[in-house]
């Protein structure tokens, strides 16, 4: 739904007043400040699904700020990031639900140490987390690079806010990964193994990401 809203903004903005009016500034400030606020909330979030949801909202702040400028690079980066993060966020929600089905809890403290029992699930967690951090050469990195370049050309001061937001995104993503995969496994948990359908579900998220990364001009 976030991505659907971003697509609606891209379609509606061309018929609005030109972006050089003062109307753009309050919305731009809200979008950029939202990146930092949602990242800070994610850093102190004990609920796994809420943390992933705040991550999506933070990434959409980048999309909205790039869309408001109405340049070719900004719109291209927004489209790339929306599609890439749509797949990444969905994969993270699937992984969170797989953990919830086994532990019946979304608390990060009860999910630690899963790497010992589920090494293949840990591999999916690592891949999804690295794409969420926009690690090169993923398509997430290409989208964020276009957006950051667009924002810096529009106003050089935005590089400070976006740099803080990118750093905080990496911080809470690593916090999520370490909290769920490392640490001492809680006692008294009977955890069933992963099923083939779960691996297939995650592969259907990651394979399109890899294919788009190898040939991004399919989206352009």
Coordinates of C-alpha atoms in Angstrom, one line a residue:
X1 CA 0.0 0.0 0.0
X2 CA 2.9 2.4 0.6
X3 CA 4.2 1.7 -2.9
X4 CA 0.7 2.2 -4.3
X5 CA 0.6 5.6 -2.6
X6 CA 4.1 6.5 -4.0
X7 CA 2.9 5.6 -7.5
X8 CA -0.2 7.8 -7.0
X9 CA 2.1 10.7 -6.0
X10 CA 4.2 10.2 -9.2
X11 CA 1.0 10.3 -11.3
X12 CA -0.6 13.2 -9.6
X13 CA 2.3 15.6 -9.1
X14 CA 2.8 16.5 -12.8
X15 CA -0.6 18.2 -12.9
X16 CA 0.1 20.1 -9.7
X17 CA 2.0 23.5 -9.5
X18 CA 5.7 23.5 -10.6
X19 CA 8.1 22.2 -7.9
X20 CA 9.9 25.6 -7.6
X21 CA 7.1 27.1 -5.5
X22 CA 7.4 27.3 -1.8
X23 CA 4.7 24.7 -1.4
X24 CA 7.3 21.9 -1.8
X25 CA 9.4 22.9 1.3
X26 CA 7.1 21.8 4.2
X27 CA 6.4 18.4 2.5
X28 CA 10.1 17.9 1.8
X29 CA 11.0 18.7 5.4
X30 CA 8.4 16.3 6.7
X31 CA 9.6 13.5 4.4
X32 CA 13.3 14.0 5.3
X33 CA 12.6 14.4 9.0
X34 CA 10.4 11.2 8.8
X35 CA 13.4 9.2 7.7
X36 CA 15.3 10.1 10.8
X37 CA 12.4 9.7 13.2
X38 CA 11.3 6.3 11.9
X39 CA 14.9 5.1 12.0
X40 CA 15.3 6.2 15.6
X41 CA 12.0 4.4 16.5
X42 CA 13.3 1.3 14.8
X43 CA 16.5 1.3 16.9
X44 CA 14.5 1.0 20.1
X45 CA 11.7 -1.2 18.8
X46 CA 11.3 -4.6 20.6
X47 CA 8.7 -5.9 18.2
X48 CA 10.1 -7.5 15.0
X49 CA 7.1 -6.8 12.7
X50 CA 6.9 -3.2 13.9
X51 CA 10.6 -2.7 13.2
X52 CA 10.2 -3.9 9.6
X53 CA 7.1 -1.7 9.2
X54 CA 9.0 1.4 10.4
X55 CA 11.8 0.5 7.9
X56 CA 9.3 0.6 5.1
X57 CA 8.0 4.1 6.2
X58 CA 11.6 5.4 6.4
X59 CA 12.4 4.2 2.9
X60 CA 9.2 5.8 1.6
X61 CA 10.4 9.1 3.0
X62 CA 13.3 8.9 0.5
X63 CA 10.8 8.1 -2.3
X64 CA 8.5 11.0 -1.5
X65 CA 11.4 13.5 -1.2
X66 CA 12.8 12.4 -4.6
X67 CA 9.3 12.5 -6.2
X68 CA 8.6 16.0 -5.1
X69 CA 11.7 17.3 -7.0
X70 CA 10.2 16.0 -10.3
X71 CA 13.5 15.2 -12.1
X72 CA 14.2 12.2 -14.3
X73 CA 16.8 10.9 -11.9
X74 CA 14.5 11.4 -8.9
X75 CA 11.6 9.6 -10.5
X76 CA 13.8 6.8 -11.7
X77 CA 15.3 6.3 -8.3
X78 CA 11.9 6.4 -6.6
X79 CA 10.6 3.7 -8.9
X80 CA 13.6 1.5 -8.4
X81 CA 13.5 1.9 -4.7
X82 CA 9.7 1.2 -4.5
X83 CA 10.0 -2.0 -6.5
X84 CA 13.2 -3.2 -4.7
X85 CA 12.0 -2.4 -1.2
X86 CA 8.6 -3.8 -2.0
X87 CA 10.2 -7.2 -2.5
X88 CA 12.7 -6.8 0.3
X89 CA 10.1 -5.7 2.9
X90 CA 7.8 -8.5 1.9
X91 CA 10.6 -11.0 2.3
X92 CA 11.4 -9.6 5.8
X93 CA 7.7 -9.8 6.8
X94 CA 7.6 -13.5 5.6
X95 CA 10.7 -14.3 7.7
X96 CA 9.2 -12.5 10.7
X97 CA 6.0 -14.5 10.3
X98 CA 7.9 -17.8 10.0
X99 CA 9.6 -17.0 13.3
X100 CA 6.2 -16.1 14.8
X101 CA 4.6 -19.3 13.7
X102 CA 7.3 -21.2 15.6
X103 CA 7.7 -19.1 18.8
X104 CA 4.3 -17.4 18.9
X105 CA 6.0 -14.2 19.8
X106 CA 7.2 -11.1 18.0
X107 CA 9.6 -10.1 20.7
X108 CA 13.2 -9.9 19.6
X109 CA 14.4 -11.4 22.9
X110 CA 12.6 -14.7 22.3
X111 CA 13.8 -15.0 18.7
X112 CA 17.6 -14.9 19.3
X113 CA 19.9 -17.8 18.4
X114 CA 17.8 -19.0 15.5
X115 CA 21.0 -19.4 13.4
X116 CA 21.9 -22.5 15.4
X117 CA 18.7 -24.4 14.5
X118 CA 17.8 -22.9 11.1
X119 CA 21.0 -22.2 9.2
X120 CA 19.1 -21.9 5.9
X121 CA 16.7 -19.4 7.3
X122 CA 19.7 -17.5 8.6
X123 CA 20.9 -17.3 5.0
X124 CA 17.6 -15.8 3.9
X125 CA 17.8 -13.3 6.8
X126 CA 21.3 -12.2 5.8
X127 CA 20.3 -11.7 2.1
X128 CA 17.1 -9.8 3.0
X129 CA 18.9 -7.6 5.6
X130 CA 21.8 -6.7 3.2
X131 CA 19.3 -5.7 0.5
X132 CA 17.4 -3.7 3.1
X133 CA 20.6 -1.8 3.9
X134 CA 21.0 -1.0 0.2
X135 CA 24.4 -2.8 0.0
X136 CA 26.0 -2.5 -3.5
X137 CA 25.5 -3.9 -6.1
X138 CA 21.8 -4.5 -5.2
X139 CA 19.0 -2.6 -6.9
X140 CA 18.2 -0.9 -3.6
X141 CA 21.6 0.7 -3.7
X142 CA 21.0 1.9 -7.3
X143 CA 17.7 3.5 -6.3
X144 CA 19.1 5.2 -3.2
X145 CA 22.1 6.5 -5.1
X146 CA 19.9 8.1 -7.7
X147 CA 17.7 9.6 -4.9
X148 CA 20.7 10.9 -2.9
X149 CA 22.2 12.5 -6.0
X150 CA 18.9 14.2 -6.9
X151 CA 18.5 15.5 -3.4
X152 CA 22.1 16.8 -3.2
X153 CA 21.7 18.6 -6.5
X154 CA 18.5 20.2 -5.3
X155 CA 19.9 21.3 -1.9
X156 CA 23.4 20.3 -0.7
X157 CA 22.2 20.4 3.0
X158 CA 20.0 17.4 2.5
X159 CA 23.1 15.2 2.3
X160 CA 23.4 15.6 6.1
X161 CA 19.9 14.3 6.8
X162 CA 20.1 11.5 4.2
X163 CA 23.5 10.4 5.5
X164 CA 22.2 10.2 9.1
X165 CA 19.1 8.3 7.8
X166 CA 21.2 5.8 5.8
X167 CA 23.5 5.2 8.8
X168 CA 20.5 4.7 11.2
X169 CA 19.0 2.3 8.6
X170 CA 22.1 0.2 8.6
X171 CA 22.2 0.3 12.4
X172 CA 18.7 -1.0 13.0
X173 CA 18.9 -3.5 10.2
X174 CA 22.1 -5.0 11.8
X175 CA 20.3 -4.8 15.2
X176 CA 17.4 -6.8 13.8
X177 CA 19.8 -9.4 12.2
X178 CA 21.9 -9.9 15.3
X179 CA 18.9 -10.0 17.6
X180 CA 17.2 -12.7 15.7
X181 CA 20.1 -14.9 14.5
X182 CA 22.8 -14.6 17.2
X183 CA 22.8 -15.0 21.0
X184 CA 21.8 -17.8 23.3
X185 CA 18.8 -19.8 22.3
X186 CA 15.9 -19.7 24.8
X187 CA 15.1 -22.9 26.6
X188 CA 11.9 -24.8 26.4
X189 CA 11.1 -24.1 22.7
X190 CA 10.0 -26.9 20.4
X191 CA 10.7 -25.5 16.9
X192 CA 9.7 -27.4 13.7
X193 CA 12.1 -27.3 10.8
X194 CA 11.6 -25.1 7.7
X195 CA 9.4 -26.4 4.9
X196 CA 10.0 -26.4 1.2
X197 CA 7.2 -24.0 0.5
X198 CA 8.8 -21.5 2.8
X199 CA 12.1 -21.7 0.9
X200 CA 10.2 -21.4 -2.3
X201 CA 8.3 -18.3 -1.0
X202 CA 11.5 -16.6 -0.1
X203 CA 13.2 -17.6 -3.4
X204 CA 10.3 -15.9 -5.2
X205 CA 11.2 -12.7 -3.4
X206 CA 15.0 -12.8 -3.9
X207 CA 15.3 -14.2 -7.4
X208 CA 13.5 -11.1 -9.0
X209 CA 15.7 -8.8 -6.9
X210 CA 18.8 -10.6 -8.2
X211 CA 17.5 -10.5 -11.8
X212 CA 16.6 -6.8 -11.6
X213 CA 20.0 -6.1 -10.2
X214 CA 21.7 -7.8 -13.1
X215 CA 19.5 -6.0 -15.7
X216 CA 18.1 -2.8 -14.2
X217 CA 17.2 -1.3 -17.6
X218 CA 14.1 -3.6 -17.5
X219 CA 12.5 -1.1 -15.1
X220 CA 13.8 2.0 -16.8

